[in-house]
Structures are given as structure tokens and as C-alpha cells.
Coordinates of C-alpha atoms and ligand atoms in Angstrom, one line a residue:
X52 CA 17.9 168.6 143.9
X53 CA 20.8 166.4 143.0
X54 CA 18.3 163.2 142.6
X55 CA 16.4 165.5 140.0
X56 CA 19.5 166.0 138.3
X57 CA 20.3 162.4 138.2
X58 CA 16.9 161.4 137.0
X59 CA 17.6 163.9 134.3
X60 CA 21.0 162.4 133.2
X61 CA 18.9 159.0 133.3
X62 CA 16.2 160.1 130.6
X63 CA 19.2 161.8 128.8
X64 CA 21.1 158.7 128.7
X65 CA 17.8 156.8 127.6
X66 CA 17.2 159.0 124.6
X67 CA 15.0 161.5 125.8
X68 CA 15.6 164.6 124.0
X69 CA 13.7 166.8 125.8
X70 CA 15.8 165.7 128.7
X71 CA 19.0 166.5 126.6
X72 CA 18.4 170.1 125.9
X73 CA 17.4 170.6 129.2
X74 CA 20.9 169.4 130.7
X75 CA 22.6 171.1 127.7
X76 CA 20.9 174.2 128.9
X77 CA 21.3 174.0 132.7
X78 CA 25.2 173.1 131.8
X79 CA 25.7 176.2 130.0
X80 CA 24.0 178.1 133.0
X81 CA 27.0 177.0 134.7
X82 CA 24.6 174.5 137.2
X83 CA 26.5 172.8 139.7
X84 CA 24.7 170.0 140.5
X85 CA 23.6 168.9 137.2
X86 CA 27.8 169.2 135.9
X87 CA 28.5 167.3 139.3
X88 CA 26.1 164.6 138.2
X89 CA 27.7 165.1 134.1
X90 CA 31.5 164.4 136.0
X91 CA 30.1 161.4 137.8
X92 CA 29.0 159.6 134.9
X93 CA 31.6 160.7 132.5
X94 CA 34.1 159.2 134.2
X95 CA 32.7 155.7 133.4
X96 CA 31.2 156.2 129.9
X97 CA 33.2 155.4 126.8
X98 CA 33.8 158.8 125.1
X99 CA 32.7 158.7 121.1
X100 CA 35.0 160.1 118.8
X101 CA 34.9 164.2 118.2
X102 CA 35.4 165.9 115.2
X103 CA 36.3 168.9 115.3
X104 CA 35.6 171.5 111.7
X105 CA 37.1 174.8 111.5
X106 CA 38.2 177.7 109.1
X107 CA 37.2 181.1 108.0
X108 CA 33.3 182.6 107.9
X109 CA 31.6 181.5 104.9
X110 CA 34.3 179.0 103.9
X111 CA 31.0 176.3 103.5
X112 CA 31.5 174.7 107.1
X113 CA 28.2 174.2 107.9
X114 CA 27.2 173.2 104.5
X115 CA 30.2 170.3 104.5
X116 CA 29.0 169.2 108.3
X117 CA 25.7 168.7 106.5
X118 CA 26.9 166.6 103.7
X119 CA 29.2 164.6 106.3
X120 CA 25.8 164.2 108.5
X121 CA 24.4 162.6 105.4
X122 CA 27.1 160.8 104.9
X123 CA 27.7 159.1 108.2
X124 CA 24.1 158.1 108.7
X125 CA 23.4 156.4 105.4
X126 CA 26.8 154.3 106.4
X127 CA 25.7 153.1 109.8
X128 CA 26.0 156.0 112.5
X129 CA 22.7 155.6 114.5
X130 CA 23.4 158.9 116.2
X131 CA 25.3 162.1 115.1
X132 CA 25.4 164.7 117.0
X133 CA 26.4 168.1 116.1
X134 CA 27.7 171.5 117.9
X135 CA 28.4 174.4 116.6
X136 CA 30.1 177.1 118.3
X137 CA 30.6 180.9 117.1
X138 CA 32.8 183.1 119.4
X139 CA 31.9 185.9 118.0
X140 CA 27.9 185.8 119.0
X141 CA 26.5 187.0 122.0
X142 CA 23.9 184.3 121.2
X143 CA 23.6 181.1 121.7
X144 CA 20.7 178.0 122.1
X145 CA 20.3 177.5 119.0
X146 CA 19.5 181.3 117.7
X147 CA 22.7 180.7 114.7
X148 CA 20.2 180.9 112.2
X149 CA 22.5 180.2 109.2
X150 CA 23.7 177.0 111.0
X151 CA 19.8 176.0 111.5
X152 CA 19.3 176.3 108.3
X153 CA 21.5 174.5 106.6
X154 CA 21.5 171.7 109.0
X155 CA 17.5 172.1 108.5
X156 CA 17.6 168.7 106.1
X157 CA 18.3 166.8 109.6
X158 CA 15.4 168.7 111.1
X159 CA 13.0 165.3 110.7
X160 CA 16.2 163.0 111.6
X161 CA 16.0 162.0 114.7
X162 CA 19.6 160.6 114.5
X163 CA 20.9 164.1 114.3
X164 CA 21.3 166.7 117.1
X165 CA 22.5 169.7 116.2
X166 CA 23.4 172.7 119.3
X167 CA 24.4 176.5 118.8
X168 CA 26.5 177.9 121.1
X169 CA 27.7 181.1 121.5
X170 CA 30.5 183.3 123.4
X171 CA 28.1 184.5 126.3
X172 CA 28.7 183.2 129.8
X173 CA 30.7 179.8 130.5
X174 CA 32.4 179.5 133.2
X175 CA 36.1 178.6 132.3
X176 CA 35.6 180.0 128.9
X177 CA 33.6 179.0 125.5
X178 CA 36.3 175.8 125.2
X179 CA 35.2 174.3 128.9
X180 CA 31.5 174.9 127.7
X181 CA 31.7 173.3 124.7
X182 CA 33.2 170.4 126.2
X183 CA 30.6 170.2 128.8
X184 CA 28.0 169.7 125.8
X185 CA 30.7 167.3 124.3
X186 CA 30.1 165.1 127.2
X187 CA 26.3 165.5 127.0
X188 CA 26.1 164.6 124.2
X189 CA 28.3 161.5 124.3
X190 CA 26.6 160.2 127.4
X191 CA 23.1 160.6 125.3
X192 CA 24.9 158.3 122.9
X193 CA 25.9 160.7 119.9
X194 CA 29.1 159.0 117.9
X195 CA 30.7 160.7 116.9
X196 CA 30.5 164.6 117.8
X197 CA 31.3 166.9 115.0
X198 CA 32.1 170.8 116.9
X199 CA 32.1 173.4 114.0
X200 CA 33.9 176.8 115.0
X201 CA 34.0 179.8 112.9
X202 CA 36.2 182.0 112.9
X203 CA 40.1 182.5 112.3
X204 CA 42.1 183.3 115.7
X205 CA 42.8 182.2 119.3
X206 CA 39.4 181.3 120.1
X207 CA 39.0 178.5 117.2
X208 CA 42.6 177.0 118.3
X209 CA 41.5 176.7 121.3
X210 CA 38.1 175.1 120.9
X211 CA 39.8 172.8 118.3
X212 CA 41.7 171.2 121.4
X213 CA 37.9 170.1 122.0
X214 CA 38.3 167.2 119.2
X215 CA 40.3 164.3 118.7
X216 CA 40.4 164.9 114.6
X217 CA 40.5 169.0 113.4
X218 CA 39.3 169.2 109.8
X219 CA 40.6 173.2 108.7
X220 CA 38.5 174.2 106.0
X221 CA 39.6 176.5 103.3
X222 CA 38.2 178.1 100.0
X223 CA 39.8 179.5 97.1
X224 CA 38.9 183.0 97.8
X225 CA 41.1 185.5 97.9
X226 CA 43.5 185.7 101.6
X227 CA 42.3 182.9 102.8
X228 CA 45.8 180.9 102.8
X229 CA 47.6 183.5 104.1
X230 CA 45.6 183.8 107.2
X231 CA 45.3 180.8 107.9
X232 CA 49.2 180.1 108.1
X233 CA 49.0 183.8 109.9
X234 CA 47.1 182.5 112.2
X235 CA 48.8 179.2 113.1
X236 CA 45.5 176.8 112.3
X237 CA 48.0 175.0 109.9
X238 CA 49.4 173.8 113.2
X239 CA 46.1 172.0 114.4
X240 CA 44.9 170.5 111.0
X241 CA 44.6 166.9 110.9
X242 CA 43.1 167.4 107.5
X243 CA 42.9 170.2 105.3
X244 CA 39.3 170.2 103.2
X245 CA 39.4 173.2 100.1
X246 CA 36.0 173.3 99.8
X247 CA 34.4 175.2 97.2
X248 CA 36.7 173.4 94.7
X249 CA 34.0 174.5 92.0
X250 CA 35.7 178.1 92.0
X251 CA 39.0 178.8 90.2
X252 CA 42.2 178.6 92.4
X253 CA 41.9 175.7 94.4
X254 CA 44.8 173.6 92.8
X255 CA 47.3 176.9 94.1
X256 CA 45.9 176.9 97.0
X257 CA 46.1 172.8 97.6
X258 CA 49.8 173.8 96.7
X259 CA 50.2 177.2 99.1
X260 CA 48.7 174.6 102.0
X261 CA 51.2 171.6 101.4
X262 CA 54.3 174.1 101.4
X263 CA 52.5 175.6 104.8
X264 CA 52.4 171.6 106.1
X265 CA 55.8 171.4 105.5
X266 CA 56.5 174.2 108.0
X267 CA 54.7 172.6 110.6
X268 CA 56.7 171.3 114.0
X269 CA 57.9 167.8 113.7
X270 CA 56.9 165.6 116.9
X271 CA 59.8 164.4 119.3
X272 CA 62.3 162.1 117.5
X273 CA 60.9 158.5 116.9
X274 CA 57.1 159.4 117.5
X275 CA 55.7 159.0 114.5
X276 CA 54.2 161.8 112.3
X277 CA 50.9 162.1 110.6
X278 CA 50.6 163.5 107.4
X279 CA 47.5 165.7 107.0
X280 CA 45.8 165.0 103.9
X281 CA 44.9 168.2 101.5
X282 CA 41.7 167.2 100.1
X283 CA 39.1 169.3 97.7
X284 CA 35.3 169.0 97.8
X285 CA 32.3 170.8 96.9
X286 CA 30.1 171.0 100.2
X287 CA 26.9 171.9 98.4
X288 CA 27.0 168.9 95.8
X289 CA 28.2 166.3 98.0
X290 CA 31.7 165.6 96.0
X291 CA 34.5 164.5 98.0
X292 CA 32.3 164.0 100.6
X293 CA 33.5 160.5 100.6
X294 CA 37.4 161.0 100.6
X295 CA 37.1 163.4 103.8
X296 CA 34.9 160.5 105.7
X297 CA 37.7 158.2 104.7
X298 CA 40.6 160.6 105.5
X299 CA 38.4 161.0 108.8
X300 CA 38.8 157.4 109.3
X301 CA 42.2 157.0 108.4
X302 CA 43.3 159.7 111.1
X303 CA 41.6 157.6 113.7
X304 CA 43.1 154.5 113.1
X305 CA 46.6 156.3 113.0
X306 CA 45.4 157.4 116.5
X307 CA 44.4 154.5 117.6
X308 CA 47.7 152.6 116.0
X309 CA 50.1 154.4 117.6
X310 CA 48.2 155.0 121.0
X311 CA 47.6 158.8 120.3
X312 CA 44.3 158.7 121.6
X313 CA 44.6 158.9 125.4
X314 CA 47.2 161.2 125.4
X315 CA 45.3 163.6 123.2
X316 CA 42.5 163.4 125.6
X317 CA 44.8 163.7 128.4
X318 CA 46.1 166.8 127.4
X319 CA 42.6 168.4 126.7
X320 CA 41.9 167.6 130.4
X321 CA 45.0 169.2 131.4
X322 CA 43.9 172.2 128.9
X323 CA 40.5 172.1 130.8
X324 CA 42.3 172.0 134.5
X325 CA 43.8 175.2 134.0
X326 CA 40.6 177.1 132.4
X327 CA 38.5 175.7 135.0
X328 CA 41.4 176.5 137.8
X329 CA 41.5 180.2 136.6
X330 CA 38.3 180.8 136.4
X331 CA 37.5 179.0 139.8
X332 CA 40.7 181.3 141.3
X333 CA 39.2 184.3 139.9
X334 CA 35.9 183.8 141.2
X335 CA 37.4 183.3 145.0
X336 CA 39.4 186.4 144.6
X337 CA 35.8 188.6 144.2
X338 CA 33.6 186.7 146.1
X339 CA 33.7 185.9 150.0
X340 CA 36.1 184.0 152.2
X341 CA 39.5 184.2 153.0
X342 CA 40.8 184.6 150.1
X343 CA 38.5 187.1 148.5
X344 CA 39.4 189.3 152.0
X345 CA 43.0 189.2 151.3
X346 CA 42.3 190.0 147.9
X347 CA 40.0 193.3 148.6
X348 CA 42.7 194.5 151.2
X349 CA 45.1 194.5 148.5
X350 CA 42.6 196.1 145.9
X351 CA 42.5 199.1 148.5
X352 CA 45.9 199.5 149.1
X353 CA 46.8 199.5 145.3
X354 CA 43.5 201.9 144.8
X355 CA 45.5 204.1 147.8
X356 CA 48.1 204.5 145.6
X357 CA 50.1 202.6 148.8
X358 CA 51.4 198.9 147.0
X359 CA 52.1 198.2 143.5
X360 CA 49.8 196.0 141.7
X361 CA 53.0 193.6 141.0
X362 CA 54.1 193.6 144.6
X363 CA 50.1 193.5 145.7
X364 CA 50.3 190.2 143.4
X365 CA 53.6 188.6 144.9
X366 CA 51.9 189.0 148.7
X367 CA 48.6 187.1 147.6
X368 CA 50.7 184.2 145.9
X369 CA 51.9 184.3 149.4
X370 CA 48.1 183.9 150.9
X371 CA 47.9 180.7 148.4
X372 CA 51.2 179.0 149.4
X373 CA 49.9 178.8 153.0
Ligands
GTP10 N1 30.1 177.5 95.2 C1 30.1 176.9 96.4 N2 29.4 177.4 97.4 C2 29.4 176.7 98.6 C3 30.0 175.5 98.8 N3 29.8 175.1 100.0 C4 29.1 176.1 100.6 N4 28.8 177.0 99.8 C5 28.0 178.3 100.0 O1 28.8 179.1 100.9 C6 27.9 179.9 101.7 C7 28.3 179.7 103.2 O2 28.1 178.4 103.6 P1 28.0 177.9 105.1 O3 28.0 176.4 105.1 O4 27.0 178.6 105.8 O5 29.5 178.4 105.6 P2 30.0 178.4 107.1 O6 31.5 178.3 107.0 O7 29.3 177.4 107.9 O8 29.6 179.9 107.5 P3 29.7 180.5 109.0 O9 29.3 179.4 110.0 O10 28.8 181.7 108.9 O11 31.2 180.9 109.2 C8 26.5 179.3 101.4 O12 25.8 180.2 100.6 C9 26.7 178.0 100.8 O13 25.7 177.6 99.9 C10 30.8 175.0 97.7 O14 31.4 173.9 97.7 N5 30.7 175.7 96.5
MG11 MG1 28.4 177.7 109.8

């Protein structure tokens, strides 16, 4: 089975895309062998640059990763590869219709990938899954990786740890400011894009987003700081299309400068360690073996009313340490 696995990872890696939404479709299964086979060769493979695009429904996400698409292969990217990743759906493989729509002028490009993925399944969460697809795509030689995530809350934070640049999108419309300082995404932008700067109010809101910029945590003394630039563009006419590949560029050479890069990706693997740990540990605790026994003795006792589920906790840490 494993050689299978590898002789899928080879057609992958030689362009084969039937091969690639196979794997992409095994990984999300959660199949061992073929992610055994993805962390063999991913360990070796140089790992393309991910761009991450987030910010409220409708804000013209998918409509802007379009444009940048266009953008990126008309200036020399042989492969782009996009992902795009809604918590909120039970769905995923590709049945986001909106996002296969708009990315529908790709359809005939065979330079362009484009994945749905949804909440459903993953083990270790929708942020360990979407880096598994991350990888698989990067290993069938997609540079860079754009991940769009919609949405406004936890689950966009954390799949924006996926990339190594985080473009927030924002639109004039009403509340849109507010939650998004609410909601702390000021705190990941490497680049604020206002997008729908065709509507009225997207001057205050340019000016609402730099006072929240200010507010954000300054990095350890002497590390240097990066500015996130607040940048306005109309998605569905292609205007500042130009200005975010360029502010895209300019963040990865500040990255690059100042040796951010590896430590970013170091702490996404540290990130992934603990999702993949807890969901590992919580998959031993209900299934068989030692410690899944220990576990389902305590279960009883706290369903007998006879052990707190505190205390029941403190004795199975004590099961671990041994
Ligand atoms: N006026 C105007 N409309 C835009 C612009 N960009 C996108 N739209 C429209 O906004 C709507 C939503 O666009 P999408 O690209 O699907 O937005 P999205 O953020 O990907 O949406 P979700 O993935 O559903 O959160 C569509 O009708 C777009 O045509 C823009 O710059 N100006
Ligand atoms: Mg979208």
C-alpha cells in the first residue's frame, strides 16, 4: 500500500493532476500512509511562498484572489495554486460554488489549481488540514499558495497561521472596521486591502484601520517592525491589483531581510505539534490500549458519581507521566 502511495506522490510531483486531487482527497480522509509518504518528502522540498487572504463574507475575497491569479501568471508564476477554506461549511471538495465561480476564468488554465475545503472532518482541526493541502500542493510545484478563509473569528486566525503573508480584506460597508479590530484580525494583517474602494467610505475606513495599526503589539525591543500597508482596490476591475502584488512582494523581502521566514514557519509547526498532539491524545483516550483503559475506568467512576472530573483528570496526567 505504501508503494502505491509513493507512486502517487511521484505522478503528483510530475504534474499529474489527476494524481493531485486524489492525494488532496485521501489527505483530507485523514490517510495514514499517504500523509506518512506527504511528511517524508516534505521534509526535503523547498516550501513556496503562502499567501494567506482573509476578512468578512462578501468583502470580494474571492473576486481579488482571482484578479491576483491574473496577475501573477501574466508576470511569470508557471503555477498558482489556490485553496480556499470556509469554516462554516459542512462541505468541502470543491462544492463552494461561489468560489468556483469566480475563480471559473482559471477553469481552462492549467497553471491554476484551485481546492475547496470545508469544516467537516480533519483530524487536528481545519488549520492542520489545510496545511496538509499546503504541502500538496507545494510538492506538485504550486508558488506560491494563496489560502482564502472567510469568515471573522477564531477559526480564520488560526488558519491564517497557515501563511507566511496575511492579506485582511475589508469593504466600506457598514461594521466592518469594528469587527475586525473586535475580533483581533488587525493583529495578523500583513496588509490591509479595502476593496470595494468604488463605494463611498473607504478613505474613513483606510483612516479607522491605520489608528487600529497603531494599537497593534510592538515586537521585542530591537526586532524590527513591519509596517502593514493600508491599500484600496477594486477586485472586480482589476485596480490596485498591482500595488497589493507589490506590497506582497515587499513583505517577503522584509521577511527574507531580516530572517523572519524560518521562524514564522517554525512557529506554525509548533502551532501544528499541538493540534496534531491533542487530537492524537484524544483519540487514545476513546480508543484501545492502555491508555484508553485508564481513561474509561475514570469515565465510570465520575459517571458513579464516585471521583470528580477534575480529580479524575489530575490521576490520568498521572497515567501519562509514567
Ligand atoms: N462594487 C464592488 N463589488 C465587488 C468588488 N469586489 C467584489 N465585488 C462583488 O462582491 C460580491 C462578493 O464577492 P466574492 O469575491 O464572492 O466575495 P468573498 O469575500 O469571496 O465571499 P465569501 O467567500 O462568500 O465570503 C460579488 O458580487 C462581487 O462581484 C469591488 O471591488 N467592488
Ligand atoms: Mg470567497
Amino acid at each position: 500500500m505504501l508503494r502505491v502511495m509513493a507512486a502517487l506522490i511521484q505522478e503528483l510531483m510530475a504534474g499529474q493532476t489527476r494524481a493531485l486531487a486524489r492525494a488532496l482527497t485521501l489527505a483530507e480522509n485523514g490517510d495514514a500512509q499517504l500523509l506518512a509518504e506527504l511528511d517524508a518528502h516534505n521534509a526535503t522540498a523547498p516550501q513556496p511562498r503562502r499567501i494567506g487572504v482573509t476578512g468578512p463574507p462578501g468583502a470580494g475575497k474571492s473576486t481579488l484572489v482571482s484578479a491576483l491569479v491574473k496577475h501573477l501568471r501574466i508576470n511569470g508564476a508557471t503555477r498558482v495554486g489556490v485553496v480556499a477554506v470556509d469554516p462554516s461549511s459542512p462541505f468541502g471538495g470543491g462544492a463552494l460554488l461561489g468560489d468556483r465561480l469566480r475563480m471559473s476564468e482559471h477553469a481552462l488554465d492549467p497553471g491554476v489549481f484551485v481546492r475547496s475545503m470545508a469544516a467537516r472532518g480533519h483530524f487536528g482541526g481545519l488549520a492542520a488540514g489545510c496545511e496538509d493541502t499546503c504541502e500538496l500542493l507545494a510538492l506538485a510545484g504550486y508558488d506560491p499558495v494563496i489560502v482564502e478563509t472567510v469568515g471573522v473569528g477564531q477559526s480564520e486566525v488560526e488558519i491564517a497561521g497557515v501563511a507566511d503573508t496575511t492579506v485582511v480584506v475589508l469593504t466600506p460597508s457598514a461594521g466592518d472596521s469594528v469587527q475586525a479590530l473586535k475580533a483581533g484580525i488587525m493583529e495578523i494583517a500583513d496588509v490591509v486591502l479595502i476593496n470595494k474602494a468604488d463605494k463611498p467610505g473607504a478613505d474613513r475606513l483606510a483612516e479607522d484601520v491605520k489608528e487600529g495599526l497603531e494599537l497593534r503589539a510592538h515586537p521585542p525591543a530591537g526586532q524590527p517592525m513591519w509596517q502593514p500597508p493600508i491599500l484600496q482596490a477594486v477586485a472586480t476591475t482589476g485596480q490596485g491589483i498591482d500595488a497589493l502584488a507589490q506590497a506582497l512582494q515587499s513583505h517577503a523581502t522584509f521577511m527574507a531581510d531580516h530572517k523572519l521566514l524560518a521562524a514564522t514557519r517554525r512557529k506554525r509547526a509548533q502551532a501544528r505539534l499541538l493540534d496534531l498532539a491533542a487530537a492524537a491524545l484524544s483519540q487514545a483516550l476513546q480508543g484501545p490500549g492502555a491508555l484508553g483503559d485508564r481513561f474509561a475506568q475514570l469515565r465510570a467512576q465520575v459517571e458513579q458519581g464516585q471521583i470528580a472530573p477534575r480529580a479524575a483528570v489530575a490521576l490520568l496526567l498521572q497515567t501519562l507521566g509514567k
